[in-house]
Coordinates of N, CA and C in Angstrom, one line a residue:
M29 N 97.8 123.4 104.5 CA 98.9 124.1 105.1 C 99.3 123.5 106.4
A30 N 100.6 123.3 106.7 CA 101.0 122.7 107.9 C 100.9 123.6 109.1
R31 N 100.5 123.0 110.2 CA 100.4 123.8 111.4 C 101.7 123.9 112.2
G32 N 101.8 124.9 113.0 CA 103.0 125.1 113.8 C 103.1 124.0 114.9
L33 N 104.3 123.8 115.4 CA 104.6 122.8 116.4 C 103.8 123.0 117.7
H34 N 103.3 124.2 117.9 CA 102.6 124.5 119.1 C 101.2 123.8 119.1
S35 N 100.8 123.3 118.0 CA 99.6 122.5 117.9 C 99.9 121.1 117.3
A36 N 100.7 120.4 118.0 CA 101.3 119.1 117.5 C 100.2 118.0 117.4
A37 N 99.2 118.0 118.2 CA 98.2 117.0 118.2 C 97.6 116.8 116.8
G38 N 97.6 115.6 116.3 CA 97.0 115.4 115.0 C 97.8 115.8 113.8
M39 N 98.9 116.4 114.0 CA 99.7 117.0 113.0 C 100.4 116.0 112.1
T40 N 100.8 114.8 112.7 CA 101.5 113.8 111.9 C 100.7 113.3 110.7
S41 N 99.4 113.3 110.8 CA 98.6 112.7 109.7 C 98.8 113.5 108.4
E42 N 99.3 114.7 108.5 CA 99.5 115.5 107.3 C 100.6 115.0 106.4
W43 N 101.5 114.2 107.0 CA 102.7 113.8 106.2 C 103.3 112.5 106.5
E44 N 102.8 111.8 107.6 CA 103.5 110.6 108.1 C 103.7 109.5 107.1
D45 N 102.8 109.3 106.2 CA 102.9 108.2 105.2 C 103.4 108.6 103.9
E46 N 103.8 109.9 103.7 CA 104.2 110.4 102.4 C 105.7 110.9 102.5
P47 N 106.6 110.0 102.2 CA 108.0 110.6 102.1 C 108.1 111.6 101.0
T48 N 108.6 112.8 101.4 CA 108.5 113.9 100.4 C 109.8 113.8 99.5
R49 N 110.9 113.5 100.0 CA 112.2 113.5 99.3 C 112.3 114.8 98.5
E50 N 111.8 115.9 99.1 CA 111.8 117.2 98.5 C 113.2 117.8 98.6
Y51 N 114.0 117.3 99.5 CA 115.4 117.7 99.6 C 116.4 116.6 99.5
P52 N 116.7 116.2 98.2 CA 117.6 115.1 98.0 C 119.0 115.2 98.7
Q53 N 119.4 116.4 99.1 CA 120.7 116.6 99.8 C 120.6 115.9 101.2
L54 N 119.4 115.7 101.7 CA 119.2 115.1 103.0 C 119.2 113.6 102.9
A55 N 119.0 113.0 101.8 CA 118.8 111.5 101.6 C 120.1 110.9 102.2
N56 N 119.9 109.9 103.1 CA 120.9 109.2 103.7 C 121.8 110.0 104.7
A57 N 121.5 111.2 104.9 CA 122.3 112.0 105.9 C 122.0 111.5 107.3
R58 N 123.0 111.4 108.2 CA 122.9 111.1 109.6 C 122.7 112.4 110.3
V59 N 121.5 112.5 110.9 CA 121.1 113.7 111.6 C 120.8 113.4 113.1
L60 N 121.5 114.2 113.9 CA 121.3 114.1 115.4 C 120.3 115.1 115.8
V61 N 119.2 114.7 116.5 CA 118.2 115.7 117.0 C 118.3 115.6 118.5
A62 N 118.8 116.7 119.1 CA 118.9 116.8 120.6 C 117.9 117.8 121.1
E63 N 116.9 117.3 121.7 CA 115.7 118.1 122.1 C 115.2 117.4 123.4
D64 N 115.0 118.2 124.5 CA 114.6 117.6 125.7 C 113.1 117.3 125.8
D65 N 112.3 117.9 124.8 CA 110.9 117.6 124.7 C 110.7 116.4 123.8
P66 N 110.3 115.3 124.4 CA 110.2 114.0 123.6 C 109.2 114.1 122.5
E67 N 108.1 114.9 122.7 CA 107.1 115.0 121.6 C 107.7 115.8 120.4
L68 N 108.3 116.9 120.7 CA 108.8 117.7 119.6 C 110.0 117.0 118.9
R69 N 110.8 116.3 119.7 CA 111.9 115.5 119.2 C 111.4 114.5 118.2
G70 N 110.4 113.8 118.6 CA 109.8 112.7 117.8 C 109.2 113.3 116.5
L71 N 108.6 114.4 116.6 CA 108.0 115.0 115.4 C 109.1 115.5 114.4
V72 N 110.1 116.1 114.9 CA 111.2 116.6 114.0 C 111.9 115.3 113.4
A73 N 112.1 114.3 114.2 CA 112.8 113.1 113.7 C 112.0 112.4 112.6
A74 N 110.7 112.3 112.9 CA 109.8 111.7 111.9 C 109.8 112.4 110.6
R75 N 109.8 113.7 110.6 CA 109.8 114.5 109.4 C 111.1 114.3 108.6
L76 N 112.2 114.3 109.4 CA 113.5 114.1 108.7 C 113.6 112.7 108.1
R77 N 113.1 111.7 108.8 CA 113.1 110.4 108.3 C 112.3 110.3 107.0
A78 N 111.2 111.1 106.9 CA 110.4 111.2 105.7 C 111.2 111.8 104.5
E79 N 112.2 112.6 104.9 CA 113.1 113.2 103.8 C 114.3 112.2 103.5
G80 N 114.3 111.0 104.1 CA 115.3 110.1 103.8 C 116.5 110.0 104.8
C81 N 116.4 110.8 105.9 CA 117.6 110.9 106.8 C 117.5 109.7 107.8
E82 N 118.7 109.3 108.2 CA 118.9 108.4 109.4 C 118.9 109.4 110.6
V83 N 118.1 109.2 111.5 CA 118.0 110.1 112.6 C 118.3 109.4 113.9
I84 N 119.2 110.1 114.7 CA 119.5 109.7 116.1 C 118.9 110.7 117.0
E85 N 118.1 110.2 117.9 CA 117.4 111.1 118.9 C 118.0 111.0 120.3
V86 N 118.3 112.2 120.8 CA 118.8 112.3 122.2 C 118.1 113.4 123.0
G87 N 118.1 113.3 124.3 CA 117.3 114.3 125.1 C 118.2 115.2 125.9
S88 N 119.5 115.2 125.6 CA 120.4 116.1 126.4 C 121.6 116.6 125.5
G89 N 122.1 117.8 125.9 CA 123.2 118.3 125.3 C 124.5 117.5 125.5
Q90 N 124.6 116.9 126.7 CA 125.8 116.1 127.0 C 125.9 114.9 126.1
T91 N 124.7 114.2 125.9 CA 124.7 113.0 125.0 C 125.0 113.4 123.6
A92 N 124.4 114.6 123.2 CA 124.7 115.1 121.8 C 126.2 115.3 121.6
L93 N 126.8 116.0 122.6 CA 128.2 116.3 122.5 C 129.1 115.0 122.4
E94 N 128.7 114.0 123.2 CA 129.4 112.7 123.2 C 129.3 112.0 121.8
L95 N 128.1 112.1 121.2 CA 127.9 111.4 119.9 C 128.7 112.2 118.8
I96 N 128.6 113.5 118.8 CA 129.3 114.3 117.8 C 130.8 114.1 117.8
T97 N 131.3 114.1 119.0 CA 132.8 114.0 119.1 C 133.3 112.6 119.2
D98 N 132.4 111.6 119.1 CA 132.9 110.2 119.1 C 133.8 110.0 117.9
E99 N 134.9 109.4 118.1 CA 135.8 109.2 117.0 C 135.6 107.9 116.2
E100 N 134.6 107.1 116.6 CA 134.2 106.0 115.8 C 133.7 106.4 114.4
P101 N 134.1 105.8 113.3 CA 133.6 106.2 112.0 C 132.1 106.1 111.9
R102 N 131.5 105.1 112.6 CA 130.1 104.9 112.4 C 129.3 106.0 113.1
A103 N 130.0 106.9 113.9 CA 129.3 107.9 114.6 C 129.2 109.2 113.7
G104 N 129.8 109.2 112.5 CA 129.8 110.4 111.7 C 128.4 111.1 111.6
I105 N 128.3 112.2 112.1 CA 127.0 113.0 112.1 C 127.1 114.0 111.0
D106 N 126.2 114.0 110.1 CA 126.2 115.0 109.0 C 125.5 116.3 109.4
L107 N 124.7 116.3 110.4 CA 124.0 117.5 110.9 C 123.6 117.3 112.3
A108 N 123.8 118.2 113.2 CA 123.3 118.2 114.6 C 122.3 119.3 114.8
I109 N 121.1 118.9 115.1 CA 120.0 119.9 115.5 C 119.9 119.9 117.0
L110 N 120.2 121.1 117.6 CA 120.3 121.3 119.0 C 119.3 122.2 119.5
D111 N 118.6 121.8 120.6 CA 117.7 122.8 121.3 C 118.5 123.7 122.1
F112 N 118.2 125.0 122.1 CA 118.9 126.0 122.9 C 118.9 125.7 124.4
R113 N 117.7 125.5 124.9 CA 117.6 125.3 126.4 C 117.3 123.8 126.7
M114 N 118.3 123.1 127.2 CA 118.1 121.8 127.7 C 118.8 121.7 129.0
P115 N 118.3 120.7 129.9 CA 119.0 120.6 131.2 C 120.5 120.1 131.0
G116 N 121.3 120.5 131.9 CA 122.7 120.2 131.7 C 123.3 121.1 130.7
L117 N 124.0 120.6 129.7 CA 124.6 121.4 128.6 C 123.5 121.9 127.7
T118 N 123.5 123.2 127.5 CA 122.5 123.8 126.5 C 123.1 123.6 125.1
G119 N 122.2 123.8 124.1 CA 122.6 123.7 122.7 C 123.7 124.6 122.4
L120 N 123.6 125.8 123.0 CA 124.7 126.8 122.7 C 126.0 126.4 123.3
E121 N 126.0 125.8 124.5 CA 127.2 125.4 125.1 C 127.9 124.3 124.3
V122 N 127.0 123.4 123.7 CA 127.6 122.3 122.8 C 128.2 123.0 121.6
I123 N 127.5 124.0 121.0 CA 128.1 124.7 119.9 C 129.4 125.3 120.2
Y124 N 129.5 126.0 121.3 CA 130.8 126.7 121.8 C 131.9 125.6 121.8
F125 N 131.6 124.5 122.5 CA 132.6 123.5 122.6 C 133.1 123.0 121.2
L126 N 132.1 122.7 120.4 CA 132.4 122.1 119.0 C 133.2 123.1 118.2
R127 N 132.9 124.4 118.3 CA 133.6 125.4 117.5 C 135.0 125.7 118.0
T128 N 135.2 125.5 119.3 CA 136.5 125.7 119.8 C 137.4 124.5 119.5
T129 N 136.9 123.4 119.1 CA 137.7 122.2 118.8 C 137.8 122.0 117.3
D130 N 137.3 123.0 116.6 CA 137.4 122.9 115.1 C 136.5 121.8 114.5
C131 N 135.5 121.4 115.2 CA 134.6 120.4 114.7 C 133.8 121.0 113.5
S132 N 133.8 120.3 112.4 CA 133.1 120.8 111.2 C 131.7 120.3 111.0
T133 N 131.2 119.6 112.0 CA 129.8 119.1 111.9 C 128.8 120.3 111.7
P134 N 128.0 120.3 110.7 CA 127.0 121.4 110.5 C 126.0 121.3 111.7
L135 N 125.6 122.5 112.1 CA 124.8 122.6 113.3 C 123.6 123.5 113.0
L136 N 122.5 123.3 113.7 CA 121.3 124.1 113.7 C 120.8 124.2 115.1
L137 N 120.4 125.4 115.5 CA 119.9 125.7 116.8 C 118.4 126.0 116.8
L138 N 117.7 125.3 117.6 CA 116.3 125.5 117.8 C 116.1 126.3 119.1
T139 N 115.2 127.3 119.0 CA 114.9 128.0 120.3 C 113.5 128.6 120.3
A140 N 112.9 128.5 121.5 CA 111.6 129.2 121.7 C 111.9 130.5 122.5
Y141 N 113.1 130.7 122.8 CA 113.5 131.9 123.6 C 114.6 132.7 122.9
P142 N 114.2 133.4 121.8 CA 115.2 134.2 121.1 C 115.7 135.3 122.0
E143 N 116.9 135.3 122.4 CA 117.5 136.3 123.2 C 118.1 137.4 122.3
P144 N 118.2 138.6 122.7 CA 118.6 139.7 121.8 C 120.0 139.4 121.1
D145 N 121.0 138.9 121.8 CA 122.3 138.7 121.2 C 122.5 137.3 120.6
L146 N 121.5 136.4 120.7 CA 121.6 135.1 120.2 C 121.8 135.0 118.7
G147 N 121.1 135.8 118.0 CA 121.2 135.8 116.5 C 122.6 136.3 116.1
D148 N 123.1 137.3 116.7 CA 124.4 137.8 116.4 C 125.5 136.7 116.7
E149 N 125.3 136.1 117.8 CA 126.3 135.1 118.2 C 126.3 133.9 117.3
C150 N 125.1 133.4 116.9 CA 125.0 132.3 116.0 C 125.5 132.7 114.6
D151 N 125.3 133.9 114.2 CA 125.9 134.4 112.9 C 127.4 134.3 113.0
R152 N 128.0 134.7 114.1 CA 129.4 134.7 114.2 C 129.9 133.2 114.2
L153 N 129.1 132.3 114.7 CA 129.5 130.9 114.8 C 129.1 130.1 113.5
N154 N 128.4 130.8 112.6 CA 127.9 130.2 111.4 C 126.9 129.1 111.7
V155 N 126.0 129.3 112.6 CA 125.0 128.4 113.0 C 123.6 129.0 112.8
P156 N 122.8 128.4 111.8 CA 121.4 129.0 111.6 C 120.6 128.7 112.9
I157 N 119.5 129.5 113.0 CA 118.6 129.4 114.1 C 117.2 129.2 113.5
L158 N 116.5 128.3 114.1 CA 115.0 128.1 113.8 C 114.2 128.4 115.0
Q159 N 113.4 129.4 115.0 CA 112.6 129.7 116.2 C 111.3 128.9 116.3
K160 N 111.1 128.4 117.5 CA 109.9 127.6 117.8 C 108.8 128.6 118.2
P161 N 107.5 128.3 117.9 CA 107.1 127.2 117.0 C 107.3 127.5 115.6
F162 N 107.5 126.5 114.8 CA 107.7 126.6 113.4 C 106.9 125.6 112.6
P163 N 106.5 125.9 111.4 CA 105.8 124.9 110.6 C 106.7 123.7 110.4
L164 N 106.3 122.5 110.7 CA 107.1 121.3 110.6 C 107.7 121.1 109.2
H165 N 107.0 121.4 108.2 CA 107.4 121.2 106.9 C 108.7 122.0 106.5
R166 N 109.0 123.0 107.4 CA 110.2 123.8 107.1 C 111.5 123.2 107.5
I167 N 111.4 122.1 108.3 CA 112.7 121.5 108.8 C 113.6 121.0 107.8
G168 N 113.0 120.5 106.7 CA 113.9 120.0 105.6 C 114.7 121.1 104.9
A169 N 114.1 122.2 104.6 CA 114.8 123.3 104.0 C 115.8 123.9 104.9
V170 N 115.5 124.1 106.2 CA 116.4 124.7 107.2 C 117.6 123.7 107.4
A171 N 117.3 122.4 107.5 CA 118.4 121.4 107.6 C 119.3 121.4 106.5
K172 N 118.8 121.5 105.2 CA 119.6 121.6 104.0 C 120.5 122.8 104.1
N173 N 119.9 124.0 104.5 CA 120.7 125.2 104.5 C 121.8 125.1 105.7
A174 N 121.4 124.5 106.8 CA 122.4 124.3 107.9 C 123.6 123.5 107.4
M175 N 123.3 122.4 106.6 CA 124.4 121.6 106.2 C 125.3 122.4 105.2
R176 N 124.7 123.2 104.4 CA 125.5 124.1 103.5 C 126.3 125.1 104.3
A177 N 125.7 125.7 105.3 CA 126.5 126.7 106.2 C 127.6 126.0 106.9
G178 N 127.3 124.8 107.4 CA 128.4 124.0 108.2 C 129.6 123.7 107.3
A179 N 129.3 123.4 106.0 CA 130.4 123.1 105.1 C 131.3 124.3 104.9
E180 N 130.8 125.5 105.2 CA 131.6 126.7 105.0 C 132.4 127.0 106.3
W181 N 132.1 126.3 107.4 CA 132.8 126.7 108.7 C 134.2 126.4 108.6

């Protein structure tokens, strides 16, 4: 059984050499992971790579926003995973900006600080939330669902 992210030490040995390809919808998807904690960002990115994703890692909301809104065809992001609380622009601020510009990139919000109205707001914006800590093996299923939800935006 996979351990939660709060016990990250030694966790990678459970899956690092075994690409699961459990979620074929993720194969070859370009996924942006915006998380200010480099250890957590690396773990999530490694797990997504094991599912066949091309992963771009950034540590700030501002950089995430720039990459998502980049008009270069090579920048096409299939899914953006955003931490709720980051220095500068928060994940939620990035989501607000993207939704007001009719950006159709599927989004997923990670948070260790679920605020009372956050769930309702993310439902309104059609953005799934994954609460930290979470079992790392869940990221594939949640990412797949986020991509489906984003397609409906």
